[in-house]
Structure formats: C-alpha cells, structure tokens
Short mmCIF file of C-alpha atoms in Angstrom, two decimals:
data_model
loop_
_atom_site.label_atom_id
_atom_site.label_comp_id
_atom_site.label_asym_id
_atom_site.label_seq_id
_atom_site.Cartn_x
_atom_site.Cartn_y
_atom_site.Cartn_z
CA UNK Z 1 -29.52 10.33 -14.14
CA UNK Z 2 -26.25 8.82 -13.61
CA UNK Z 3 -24.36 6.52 -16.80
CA UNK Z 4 -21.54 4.79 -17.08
CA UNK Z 5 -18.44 6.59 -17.91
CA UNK Z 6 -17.81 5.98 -21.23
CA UNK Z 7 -14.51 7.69 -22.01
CA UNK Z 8 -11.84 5.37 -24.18
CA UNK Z 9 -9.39 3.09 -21.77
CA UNK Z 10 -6.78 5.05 -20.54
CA UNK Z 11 -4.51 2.02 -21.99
CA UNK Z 12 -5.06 -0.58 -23.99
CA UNK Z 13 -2.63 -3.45 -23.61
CA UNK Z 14 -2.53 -5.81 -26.10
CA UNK Z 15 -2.02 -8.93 -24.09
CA UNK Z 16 -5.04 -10.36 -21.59
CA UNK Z 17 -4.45 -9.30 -18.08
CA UNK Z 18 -4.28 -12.69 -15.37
CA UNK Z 19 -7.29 -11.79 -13.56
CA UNK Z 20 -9.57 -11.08 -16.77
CA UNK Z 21 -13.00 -12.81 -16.54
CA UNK Z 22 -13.37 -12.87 -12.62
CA UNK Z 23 -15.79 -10.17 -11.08
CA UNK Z 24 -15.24 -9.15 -7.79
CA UNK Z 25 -17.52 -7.13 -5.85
CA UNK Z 26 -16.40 -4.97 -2.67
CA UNK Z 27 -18.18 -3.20 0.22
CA UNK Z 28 -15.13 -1.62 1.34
CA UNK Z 29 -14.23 2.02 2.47
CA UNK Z 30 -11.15 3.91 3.33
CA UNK Z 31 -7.89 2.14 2.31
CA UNK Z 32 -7.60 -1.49 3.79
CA UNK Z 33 -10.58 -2.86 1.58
CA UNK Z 34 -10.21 -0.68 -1.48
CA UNK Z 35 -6.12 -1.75 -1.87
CA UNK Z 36 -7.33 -5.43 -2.00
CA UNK Z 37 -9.86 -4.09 -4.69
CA UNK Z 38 -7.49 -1.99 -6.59
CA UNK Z 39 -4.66 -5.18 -6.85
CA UNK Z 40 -7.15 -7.49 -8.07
CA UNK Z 41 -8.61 -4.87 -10.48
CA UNK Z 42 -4.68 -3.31 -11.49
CA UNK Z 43 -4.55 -7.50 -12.77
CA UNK Z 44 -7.73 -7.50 -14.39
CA UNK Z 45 -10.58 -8.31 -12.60
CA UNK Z 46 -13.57 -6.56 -13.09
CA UNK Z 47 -14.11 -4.97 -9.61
CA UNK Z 48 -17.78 -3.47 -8.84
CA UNK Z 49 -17.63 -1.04 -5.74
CA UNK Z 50 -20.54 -0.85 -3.70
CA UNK Z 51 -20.97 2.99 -1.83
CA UNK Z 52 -23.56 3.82 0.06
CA UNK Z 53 -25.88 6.38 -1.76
CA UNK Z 54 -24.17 9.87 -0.47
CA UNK Z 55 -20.82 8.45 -1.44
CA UNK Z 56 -17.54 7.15 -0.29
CA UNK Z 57 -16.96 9.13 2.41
CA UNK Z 58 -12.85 9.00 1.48
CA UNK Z 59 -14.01 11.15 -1.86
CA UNK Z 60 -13.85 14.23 0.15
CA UNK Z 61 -11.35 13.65 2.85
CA UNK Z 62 -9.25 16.41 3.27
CA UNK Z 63 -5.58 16.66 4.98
CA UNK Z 64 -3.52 13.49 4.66
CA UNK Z 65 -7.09 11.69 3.44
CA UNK Z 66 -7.14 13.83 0.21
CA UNK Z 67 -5.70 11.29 -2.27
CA UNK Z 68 -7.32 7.96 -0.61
CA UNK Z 69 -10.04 7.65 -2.91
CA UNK Z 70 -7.88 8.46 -6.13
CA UNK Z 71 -5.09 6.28 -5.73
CA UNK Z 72 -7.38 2.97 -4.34
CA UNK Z 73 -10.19 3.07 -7.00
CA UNK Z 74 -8.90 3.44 -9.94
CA UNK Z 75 -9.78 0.48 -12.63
CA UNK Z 76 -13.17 0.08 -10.39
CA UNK Z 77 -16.78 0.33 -11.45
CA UNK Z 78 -18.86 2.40 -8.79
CA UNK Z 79 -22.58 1.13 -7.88
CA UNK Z 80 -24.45 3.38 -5.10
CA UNK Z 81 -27.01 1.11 -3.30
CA UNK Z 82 -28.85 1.69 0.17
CA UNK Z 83 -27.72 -1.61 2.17
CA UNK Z 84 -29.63 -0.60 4.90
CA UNK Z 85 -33.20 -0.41 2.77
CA UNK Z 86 -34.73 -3.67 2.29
CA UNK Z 87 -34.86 -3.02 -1.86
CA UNK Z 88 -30.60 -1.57 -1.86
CA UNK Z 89 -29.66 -4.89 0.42
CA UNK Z 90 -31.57 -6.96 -1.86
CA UNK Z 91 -29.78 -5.47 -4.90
CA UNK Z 92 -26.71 -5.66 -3.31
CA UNK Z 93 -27.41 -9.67 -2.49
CA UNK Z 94 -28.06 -10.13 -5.91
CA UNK Z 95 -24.78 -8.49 -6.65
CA UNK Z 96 -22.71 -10.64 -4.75
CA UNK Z 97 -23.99 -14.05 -5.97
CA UNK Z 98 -22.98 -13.27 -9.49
CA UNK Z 99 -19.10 -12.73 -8.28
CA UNK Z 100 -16.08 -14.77 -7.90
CA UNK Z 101 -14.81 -12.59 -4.59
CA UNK Z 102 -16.58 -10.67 -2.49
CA UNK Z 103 -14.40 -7.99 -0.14
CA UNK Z 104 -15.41 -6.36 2.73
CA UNK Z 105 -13.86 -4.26 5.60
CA UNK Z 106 -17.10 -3.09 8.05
CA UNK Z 107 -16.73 -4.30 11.60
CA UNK Z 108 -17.29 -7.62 12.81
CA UNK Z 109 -21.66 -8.72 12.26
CA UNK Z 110 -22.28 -5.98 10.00
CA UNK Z 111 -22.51 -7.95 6.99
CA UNK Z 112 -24.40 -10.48 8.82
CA UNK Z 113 -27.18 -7.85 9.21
CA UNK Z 114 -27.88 -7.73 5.45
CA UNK Z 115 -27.53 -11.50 4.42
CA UNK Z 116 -24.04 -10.40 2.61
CA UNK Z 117 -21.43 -12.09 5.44
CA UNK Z 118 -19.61 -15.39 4.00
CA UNK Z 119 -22.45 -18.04 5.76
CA UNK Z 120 -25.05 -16.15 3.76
CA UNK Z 121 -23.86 -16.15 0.94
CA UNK Z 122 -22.14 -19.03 0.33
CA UNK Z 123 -25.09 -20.96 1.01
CA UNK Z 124 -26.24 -20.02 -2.69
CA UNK Z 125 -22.66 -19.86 -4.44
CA UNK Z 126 -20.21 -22.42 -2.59
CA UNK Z 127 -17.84 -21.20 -4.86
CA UNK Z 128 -17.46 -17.70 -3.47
CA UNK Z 129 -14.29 -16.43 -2.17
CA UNK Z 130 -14.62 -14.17 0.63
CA UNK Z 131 -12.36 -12.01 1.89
CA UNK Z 132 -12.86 -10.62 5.26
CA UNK Z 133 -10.54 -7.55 6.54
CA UNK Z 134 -10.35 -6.41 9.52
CA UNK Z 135 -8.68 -4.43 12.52
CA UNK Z 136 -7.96 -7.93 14.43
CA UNK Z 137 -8.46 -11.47 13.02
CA UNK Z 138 -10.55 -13.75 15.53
CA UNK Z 139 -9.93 -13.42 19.12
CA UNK Z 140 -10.18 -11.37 22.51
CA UNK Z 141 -9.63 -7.74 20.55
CA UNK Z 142 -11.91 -9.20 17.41
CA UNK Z 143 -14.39 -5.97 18.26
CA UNK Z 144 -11.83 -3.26 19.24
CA UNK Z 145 -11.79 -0.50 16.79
CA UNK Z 146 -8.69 -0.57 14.86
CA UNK Z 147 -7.12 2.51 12.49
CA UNK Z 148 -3.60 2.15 10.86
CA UNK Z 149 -2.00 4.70 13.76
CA UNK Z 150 -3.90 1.75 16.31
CA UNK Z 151 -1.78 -0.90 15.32
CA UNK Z 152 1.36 0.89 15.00
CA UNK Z 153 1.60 1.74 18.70
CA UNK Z 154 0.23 -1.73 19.83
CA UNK Z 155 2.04 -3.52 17.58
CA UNK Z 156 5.41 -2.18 18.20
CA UNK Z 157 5.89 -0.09 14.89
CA UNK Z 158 5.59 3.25 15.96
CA UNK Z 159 8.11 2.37 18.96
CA UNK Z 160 10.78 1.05 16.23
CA UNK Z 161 10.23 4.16 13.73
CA UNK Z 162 10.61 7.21 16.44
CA UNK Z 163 13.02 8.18 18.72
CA UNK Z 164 13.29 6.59 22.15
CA UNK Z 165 10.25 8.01 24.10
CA UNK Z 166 8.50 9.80 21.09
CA UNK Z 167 6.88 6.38 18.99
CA UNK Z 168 6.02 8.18 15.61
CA UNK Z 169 3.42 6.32 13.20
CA UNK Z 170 5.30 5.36 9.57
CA UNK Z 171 4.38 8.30 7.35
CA UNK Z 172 1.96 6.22 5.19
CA UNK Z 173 -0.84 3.72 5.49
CA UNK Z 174 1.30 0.94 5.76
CA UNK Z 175 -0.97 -1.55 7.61
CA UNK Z 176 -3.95 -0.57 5.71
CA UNK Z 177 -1.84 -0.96 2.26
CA UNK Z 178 -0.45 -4.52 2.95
CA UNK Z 179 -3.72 -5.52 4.67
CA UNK Z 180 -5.08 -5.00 1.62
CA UNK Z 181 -2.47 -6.62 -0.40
CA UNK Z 182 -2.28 -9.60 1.78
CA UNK Z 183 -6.08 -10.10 1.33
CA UNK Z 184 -5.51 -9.81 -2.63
CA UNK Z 185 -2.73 -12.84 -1.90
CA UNK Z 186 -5.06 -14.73 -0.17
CA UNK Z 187 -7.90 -14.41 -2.26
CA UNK Z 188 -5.29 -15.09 -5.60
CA UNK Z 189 -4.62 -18.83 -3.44
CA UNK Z 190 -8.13 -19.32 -2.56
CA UNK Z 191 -9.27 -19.08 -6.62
CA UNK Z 192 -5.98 -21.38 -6.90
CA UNK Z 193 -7.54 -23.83 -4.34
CA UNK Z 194 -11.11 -23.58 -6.02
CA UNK Z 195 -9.96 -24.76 -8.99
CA UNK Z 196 -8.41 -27.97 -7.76
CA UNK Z 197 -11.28 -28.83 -5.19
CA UNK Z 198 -14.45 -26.60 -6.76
CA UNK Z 199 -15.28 -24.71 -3.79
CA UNK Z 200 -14.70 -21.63 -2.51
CA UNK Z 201 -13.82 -20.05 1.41
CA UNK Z 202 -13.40 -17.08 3.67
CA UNK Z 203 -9.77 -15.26 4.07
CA UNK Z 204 -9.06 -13.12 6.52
CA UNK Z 205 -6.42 -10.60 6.80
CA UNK Z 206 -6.16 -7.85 9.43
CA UNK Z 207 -4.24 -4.76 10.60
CA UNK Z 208 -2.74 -5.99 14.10
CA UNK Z 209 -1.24 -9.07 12.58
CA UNK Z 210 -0.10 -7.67 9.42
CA UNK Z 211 1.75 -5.07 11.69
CA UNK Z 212 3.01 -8.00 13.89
CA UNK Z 213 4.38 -9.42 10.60
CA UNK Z 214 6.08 -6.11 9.74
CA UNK Z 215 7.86 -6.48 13.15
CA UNK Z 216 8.81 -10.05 13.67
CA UNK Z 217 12.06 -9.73 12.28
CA UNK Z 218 12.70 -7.12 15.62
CA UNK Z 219 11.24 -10.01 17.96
CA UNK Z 220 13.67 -12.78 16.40
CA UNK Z 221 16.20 -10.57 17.06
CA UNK Z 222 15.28 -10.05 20.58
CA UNK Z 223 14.46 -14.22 20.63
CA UNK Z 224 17.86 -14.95 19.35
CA UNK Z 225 20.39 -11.93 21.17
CA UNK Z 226 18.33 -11.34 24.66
CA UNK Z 227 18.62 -7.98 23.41
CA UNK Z 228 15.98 -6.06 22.90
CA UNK Z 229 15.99 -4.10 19.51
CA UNK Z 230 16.46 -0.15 20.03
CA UNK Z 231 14.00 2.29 17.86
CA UNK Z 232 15.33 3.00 14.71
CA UNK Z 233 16.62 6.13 15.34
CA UNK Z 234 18.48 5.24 17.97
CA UNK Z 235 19.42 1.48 16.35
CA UNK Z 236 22.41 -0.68 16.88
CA UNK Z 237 23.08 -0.25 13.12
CA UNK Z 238 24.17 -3.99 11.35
CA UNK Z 239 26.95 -1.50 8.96
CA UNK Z 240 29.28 1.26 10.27
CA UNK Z 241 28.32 3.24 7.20
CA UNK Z 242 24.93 3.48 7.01
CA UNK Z 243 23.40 6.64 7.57
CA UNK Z 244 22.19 10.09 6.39
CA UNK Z 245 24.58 13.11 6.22
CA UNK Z 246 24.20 16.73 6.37
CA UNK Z 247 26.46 18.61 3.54
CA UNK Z 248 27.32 21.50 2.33
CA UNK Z 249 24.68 24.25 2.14
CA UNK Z 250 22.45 21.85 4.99
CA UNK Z 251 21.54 18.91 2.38
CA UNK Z 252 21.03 15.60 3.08
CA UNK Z 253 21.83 12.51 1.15
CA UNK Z 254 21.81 8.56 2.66
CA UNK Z 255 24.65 6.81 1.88
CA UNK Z 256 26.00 3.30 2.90
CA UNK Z 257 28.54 0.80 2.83
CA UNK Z 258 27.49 -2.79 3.52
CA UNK Z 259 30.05 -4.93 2.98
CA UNK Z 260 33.96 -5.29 3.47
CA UNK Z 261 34.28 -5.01 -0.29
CA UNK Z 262 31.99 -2.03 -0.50
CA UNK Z 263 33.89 0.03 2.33
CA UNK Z 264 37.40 -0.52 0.48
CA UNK Z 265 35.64 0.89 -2.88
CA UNK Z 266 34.16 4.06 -0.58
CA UNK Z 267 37.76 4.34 1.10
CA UNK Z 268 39.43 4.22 -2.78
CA UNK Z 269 37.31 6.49 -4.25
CA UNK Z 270 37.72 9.27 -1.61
CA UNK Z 271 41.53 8.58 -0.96
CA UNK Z 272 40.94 7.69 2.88
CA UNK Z 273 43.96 5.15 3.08
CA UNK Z 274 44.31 5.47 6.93
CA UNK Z 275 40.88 4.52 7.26
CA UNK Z 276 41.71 1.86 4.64
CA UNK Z 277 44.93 0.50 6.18
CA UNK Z 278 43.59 1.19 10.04
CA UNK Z 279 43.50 -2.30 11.73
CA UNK Z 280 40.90 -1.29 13.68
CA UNK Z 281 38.57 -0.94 10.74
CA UNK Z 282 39.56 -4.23 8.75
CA UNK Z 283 36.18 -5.82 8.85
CA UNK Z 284 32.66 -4.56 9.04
CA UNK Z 285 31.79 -5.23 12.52
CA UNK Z 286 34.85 -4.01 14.01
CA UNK Z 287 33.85 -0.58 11.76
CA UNK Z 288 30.30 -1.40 14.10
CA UNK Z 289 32.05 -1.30 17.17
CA UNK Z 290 33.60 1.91 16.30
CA UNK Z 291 30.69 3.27 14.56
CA UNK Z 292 30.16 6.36 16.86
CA UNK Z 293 33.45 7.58 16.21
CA UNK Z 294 33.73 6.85 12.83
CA UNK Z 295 30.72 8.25 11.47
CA UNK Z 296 32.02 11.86 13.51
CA UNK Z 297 34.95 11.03 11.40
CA UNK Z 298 33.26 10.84 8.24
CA UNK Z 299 30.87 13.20 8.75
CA UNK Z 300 33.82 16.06 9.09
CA UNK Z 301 35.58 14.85 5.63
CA UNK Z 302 32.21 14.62 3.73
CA UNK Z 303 31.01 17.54 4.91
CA UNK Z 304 32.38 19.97 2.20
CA UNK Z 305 30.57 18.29 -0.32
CA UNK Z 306 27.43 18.71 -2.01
CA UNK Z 307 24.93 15.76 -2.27
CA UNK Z 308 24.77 15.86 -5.85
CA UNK Z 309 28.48 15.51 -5.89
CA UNK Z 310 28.39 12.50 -3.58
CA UNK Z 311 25.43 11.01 -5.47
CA UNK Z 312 27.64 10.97 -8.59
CA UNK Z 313 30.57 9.64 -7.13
CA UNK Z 314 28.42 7.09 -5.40
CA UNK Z 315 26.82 5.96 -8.86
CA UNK Z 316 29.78 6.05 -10.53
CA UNK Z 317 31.28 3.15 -7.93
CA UNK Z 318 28.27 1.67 -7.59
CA UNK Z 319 27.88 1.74 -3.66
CA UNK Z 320 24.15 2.62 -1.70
CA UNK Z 321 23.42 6.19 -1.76
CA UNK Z 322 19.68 7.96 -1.66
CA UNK Z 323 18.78 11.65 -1.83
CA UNK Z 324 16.12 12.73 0.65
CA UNK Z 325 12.51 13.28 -1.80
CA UNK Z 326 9.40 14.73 -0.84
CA UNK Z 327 6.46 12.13 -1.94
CA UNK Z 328 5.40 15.82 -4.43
CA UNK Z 329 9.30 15.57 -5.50
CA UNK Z 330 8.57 11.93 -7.28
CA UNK Z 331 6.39 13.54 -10.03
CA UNK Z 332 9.79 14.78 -11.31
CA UNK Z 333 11.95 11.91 -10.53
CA UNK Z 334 13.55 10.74 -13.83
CA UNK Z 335 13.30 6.97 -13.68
CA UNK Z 336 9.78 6.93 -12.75
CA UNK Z 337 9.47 8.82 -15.68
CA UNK Z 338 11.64 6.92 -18.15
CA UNK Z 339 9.75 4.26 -17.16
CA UNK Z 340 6.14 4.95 -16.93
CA UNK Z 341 5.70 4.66 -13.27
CA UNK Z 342 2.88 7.01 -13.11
CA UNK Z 343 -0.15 6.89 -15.14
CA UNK Z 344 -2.38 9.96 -15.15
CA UNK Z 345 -6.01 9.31 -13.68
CA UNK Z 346 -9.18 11.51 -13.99
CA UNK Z 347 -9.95 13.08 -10.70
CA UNK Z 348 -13.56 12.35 -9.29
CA UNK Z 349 -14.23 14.52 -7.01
CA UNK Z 350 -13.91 17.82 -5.15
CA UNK Z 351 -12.85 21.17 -6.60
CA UNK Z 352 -10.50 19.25 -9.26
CA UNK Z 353 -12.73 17.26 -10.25
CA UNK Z 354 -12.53 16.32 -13.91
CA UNK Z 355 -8.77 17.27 -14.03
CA UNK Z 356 -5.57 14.51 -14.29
CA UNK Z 357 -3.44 14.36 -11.88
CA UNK Z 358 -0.56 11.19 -11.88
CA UNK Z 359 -0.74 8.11 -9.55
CA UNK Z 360 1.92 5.74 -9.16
CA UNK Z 361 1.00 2.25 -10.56
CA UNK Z 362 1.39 -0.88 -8.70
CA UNK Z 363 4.28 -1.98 -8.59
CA UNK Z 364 4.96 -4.77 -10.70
CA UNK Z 365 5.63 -5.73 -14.53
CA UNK Z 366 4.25 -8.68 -16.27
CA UNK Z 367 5.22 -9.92 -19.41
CA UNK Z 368 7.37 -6.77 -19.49
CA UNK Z 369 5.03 -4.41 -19.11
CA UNK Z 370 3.81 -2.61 -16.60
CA UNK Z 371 -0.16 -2.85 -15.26
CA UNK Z 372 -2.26 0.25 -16.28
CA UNK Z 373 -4.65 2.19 -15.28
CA UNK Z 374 -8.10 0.87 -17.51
CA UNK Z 375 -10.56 3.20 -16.08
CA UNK Z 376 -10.88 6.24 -14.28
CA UNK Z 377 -11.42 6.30 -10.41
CA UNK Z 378 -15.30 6.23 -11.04
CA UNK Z 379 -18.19 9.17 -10.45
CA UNK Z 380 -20.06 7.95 -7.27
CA UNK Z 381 -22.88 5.68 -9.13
CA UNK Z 382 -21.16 5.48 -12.54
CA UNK Z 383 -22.62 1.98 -13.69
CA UNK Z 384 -25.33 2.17 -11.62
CA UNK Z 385 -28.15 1.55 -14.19
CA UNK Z 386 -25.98 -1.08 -16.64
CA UNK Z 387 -25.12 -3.22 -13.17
CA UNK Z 388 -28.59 -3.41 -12.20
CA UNK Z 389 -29.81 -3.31 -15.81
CA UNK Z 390 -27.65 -6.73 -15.81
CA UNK Z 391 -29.38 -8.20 -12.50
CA UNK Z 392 -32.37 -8.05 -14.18
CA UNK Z 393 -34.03 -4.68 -13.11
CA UNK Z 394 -36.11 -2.73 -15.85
CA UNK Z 395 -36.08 0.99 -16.35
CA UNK Z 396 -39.16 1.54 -13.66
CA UNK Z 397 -37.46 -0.99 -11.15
CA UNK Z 398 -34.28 1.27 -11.26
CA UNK Z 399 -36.64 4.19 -11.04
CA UNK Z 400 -38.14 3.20 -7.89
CA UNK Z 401 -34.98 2.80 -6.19
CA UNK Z 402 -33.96 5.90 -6.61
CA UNK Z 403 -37.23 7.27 -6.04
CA UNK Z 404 -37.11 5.30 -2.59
CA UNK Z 405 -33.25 6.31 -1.86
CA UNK Z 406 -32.36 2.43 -2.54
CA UNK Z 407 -29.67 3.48 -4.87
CA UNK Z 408 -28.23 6.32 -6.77
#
C-alpha cells in the first residue's frame, strides 16, 4: 500500500517561500509541463502531480531521458489516478477544483475528454488559473506533433547552432525548459491579475513560439542589415576576439575581448604592442574587419600556453575567458560548490533508486538565499491515500480504486 514519504525536509528555510499557500495541480509529462511545475513548486507552491497508474513514463527513460524525471519533480507530491476510468477522472476532477493552477501539456482536446480542460473547469472555480502548454499556440499547426528537436529545425535554432548545411539541435531541452518557465511567468501574472479583478484565466505557452522568441534577435538583425544572419559557427562575430582556442597539449579555453578598453588590457598583459599601436586595429570593428587574420595571428602567439595559464592571467585582468566543462565536470566546479548550487535529491527510480545524486537548483536567490529542494522527487503514488483521504474518500473508497485500477 503506497504512503506518503515521510522523510524530514531536505531544507528547512526559515523564511516563508512567495508561493506558500497556493496548490497547484499538474497533468503534465516529460519536461515542458513538469519545469512549469517544478518553478512554481522550487517558490513554494504545493504542487500535486497527477501520473497515470503505471507511472511517469520519463521515470525510466534511458539515454539523454535518464535524468528528466529527477531534475523536474523534485519538491512535487505524486498522485497515480486512472483518467481514463470513470472513478480516476472523477478523482482527478475533484482534484483540480480544490487548486489555484492547474497545468497541463497533453495534445490539443484531451483534457476536454475528461471534464479537466479550462471551460470545464472553470465553470465550478472561476478563479482557476490554467495553464495550457503546448507544441503550437492556436492556429494552422495547433495539432502537429511538436518535440523540442521539432521546433529547433522549424524555428530556425538548429540552423543558427550548427555549421552551414549540418543544423544541430542545442544540446539541452531548451524549448521544453523555457516553455515551461514561461508558463510559470504567466501563471505568476495571472494570480497577480486575480487578485485585482477576482477571477481567474487560461495561459498558454508553447514550443514553436518560445523558439521563435529565442531567435528574434537573428530576424531583427536580418530586418534591420538585409543581411541574413550566418549559423553560429560560421557567424559574422560582433568582437574580433571572441572565440575558442586550442593550446598547448590540444586544450581548449574561450576567451574574449569586447570592448576597445578590454583589447588594450589583453594587448598589455601579453606585451603585444604592435598589435596595440597597429592603426589598423585601433577600434573594435576595424579588429572585425580583420578578424580572420587576426585571430591566425593570435592563435600562433597563444598557442604555447596552457589554458589554465591563460585562465589565470585572464582572471587576474579581469577580461571574458571560459574553460570548456562537461555537464558531469560541474559536480566539481568550485563556485557551484562554494555556493550551494546543487542540492542532493533522493533518486526514485530505476537501479539507483533510493541513492542521492546532486541536481542543480533553480537559478535564483531570494532574500539571499537560494531556493531548496523541500522534498524528494516522489515514489510514483506517494500521497496517494492522504490526497484522496483529503477529497473526502474513506479507507474502502480508496480500496476500490485500486481494486478497479482507478488509482495506485
């Protein structure tokens, strides 16, 4: 019989988090949902995830997929119901009318097919917030199947991040992420906007536009030049030094220069007065219009160095430099661990399960301190009984719905 977890808060924070006292219940799966679940839950909401009876199917993803479930559930309470059984939709309707915010992320009418969509609901509680998200907000591709990779090539992402004739996806979930987070924003104004006028309303946030979002700076460019902009990797650069360089032994390090200012400090510190004193290099974009020959240039005399010798020198004077990390590389990184970036979380699931393993917090501080992690990602079904147990089902009710497959 499944129970609440009932291990102590992973922290305890002595001040009252902004979202405390709202409940928001999500049907939401993979990423796009869950992130808008996690950021209202990371500020204190209490956030009730609904999973079908077998699960979540991110909780056993494997590849890329592995750490989905981890990272975008944590600080959730996990309810498995049957929506598709008359008794598990009716559980879940009663569910939603005692929240603040409702999330979802299933394609367009599914929701509609168990009372839960925004018309339903808000029929009963006019003050529900609602937040929608999808691959495509309202319009001609409304009921195209959209994934993160989707939107990337469509949207003109995937053409800016590879080379010219190769359009490579970002190497994260970055539509799905700031879907999410975009729905949190709009569901943060919407309880703003109830509390002036009383009643609550749908957002909607979506993948193709978030993505066209991430882009528009590219299209102004091309609105305001005629030109169009060039994939990254093969960019019309706004800085002559701006750029990652192979060193001694084959290492990398970033390293950059973006301002007149900036380039005399880089020239000082080196001792490269000809490039210093060389008319031809006076401001930054005549170091642009030389930029091809000048990074060969620079390249050769930096070459000899190692990165960790440029890093310093770069610290030291205060200019842009970055080593190249690995995302397993960050568990070590120093400031993340000065500064408690990463909070250790109870895995759920799969052969680990029951072990910690770190996840990066999000990434703000309030009131000087950083958001924690509250609760564990949950066990599929953790609160289970006490959620319906709070509806109003006895023992036997909860029983039978089990019994029936209704929930778990």
């Amino acid at each position: 019989m499944s129970h609440a977890i009932e291990d102590p808060p992973v922290s305890t924070p002595a001040r009252t988090l902004p979202l405390a006292g709202l409940r928001v219940v999500e049907f939401t799966h993979m990423v796009m949902g869950p992130t808008c679940g996690m950021v209202l839950a990371d500020l204190g909401a209490e956030v009730i995830k609904v999973e079908p009876v077998q699960g979540d199917r991110t909780r056993h993803l494997l590849g890329v997929g592995a750490g989905f479930f981890p990272m975008f559930n944590r600080n959730k309470k996990s309810i498995a119901l049957d929506i598709q059984s008359p008794a598990g939709a009716a559980a879940a309707r009663k569910l939603a009318a005692s929240a603040d915010v409702v999330a979802e992320n299933f394609r367009p009418g599914t929701m509609a097919k168990y009372g839960l969509d925004y018309a339903s609901l808000a029929k009963d509680n006019p003050r529900l917030i609602y937040v929608s998200h999808k691959g495509f907000l309202p319009g001609p591709y409304a009921m195209r199947t959209a994934l993160d990779e989707v939107v990337q090539m469509m949207g003109g992402l995937a053409y800016m991040t590879g080379r010219p004739g190769d359009p490579v996806r970002a190497g994260t979930s970055v539509n799905d992420i700031m879907g999410g987070m975009f729905g949190a924003i709009g569901a943060m104004a919407a309880l703003i906007q109830r509390g002036i006028t009383g009643r609550g309303q749908e957002v909607q946030s979506a993948l193709f536009e978030n993505n066209v979002f991430l882009v528009g700076q590219h299209m102004l460019q091309y609105a305001i030049t005629g030109q169009p902009s060039a994939p990254m990797p093969d960019r019309v650069s706004a800085w002559a030094l701006y750029d990652v360089f192979t060193v001694k032994d084959g290492e990398q390090i970033f390293l950059a220069a973006v301002s007149d200012a900036q380039w005399i400090t880089f020239c000082d510190a080196f001792g490269f007065d000809d490039l210093k004193c060389d008319p031809a290099l006076a401001t930054n974009n005549d170091r642009v219009r030389m930029r091809h020959t000048l990074l060969a240039d620079l390249r050769q005399r930096l070459g000899g160095y190692r990165a960790a010798e440029l890093a310093q020198v770069f610290e030291r004077i205060g200019l842009p430099f970055a080593p190249i990390v690995k995302p397993e590389e960050l568990y070590d990184d120093p400031h993340l661990r000065a500064t408690g970036g990463l909070a250790d979380i109870r895995l759920p699931d799969g052969e680990r399960a029951g072990q910690m393993a770190g996840a990066a917090l999000f990434p703000l501080m309030m009131d000087g301190q950083r958001l924690g992690v509250r609760q564990h990602p949950p066990v599929l079904g953790a609160d289970t009984d006490a959620l319906l147990s709070d509806l109003g089902y006895d023992a036997g009710q909860i029983a039978a719905m089990r019994e029936q497959g209704a929930a778990a």
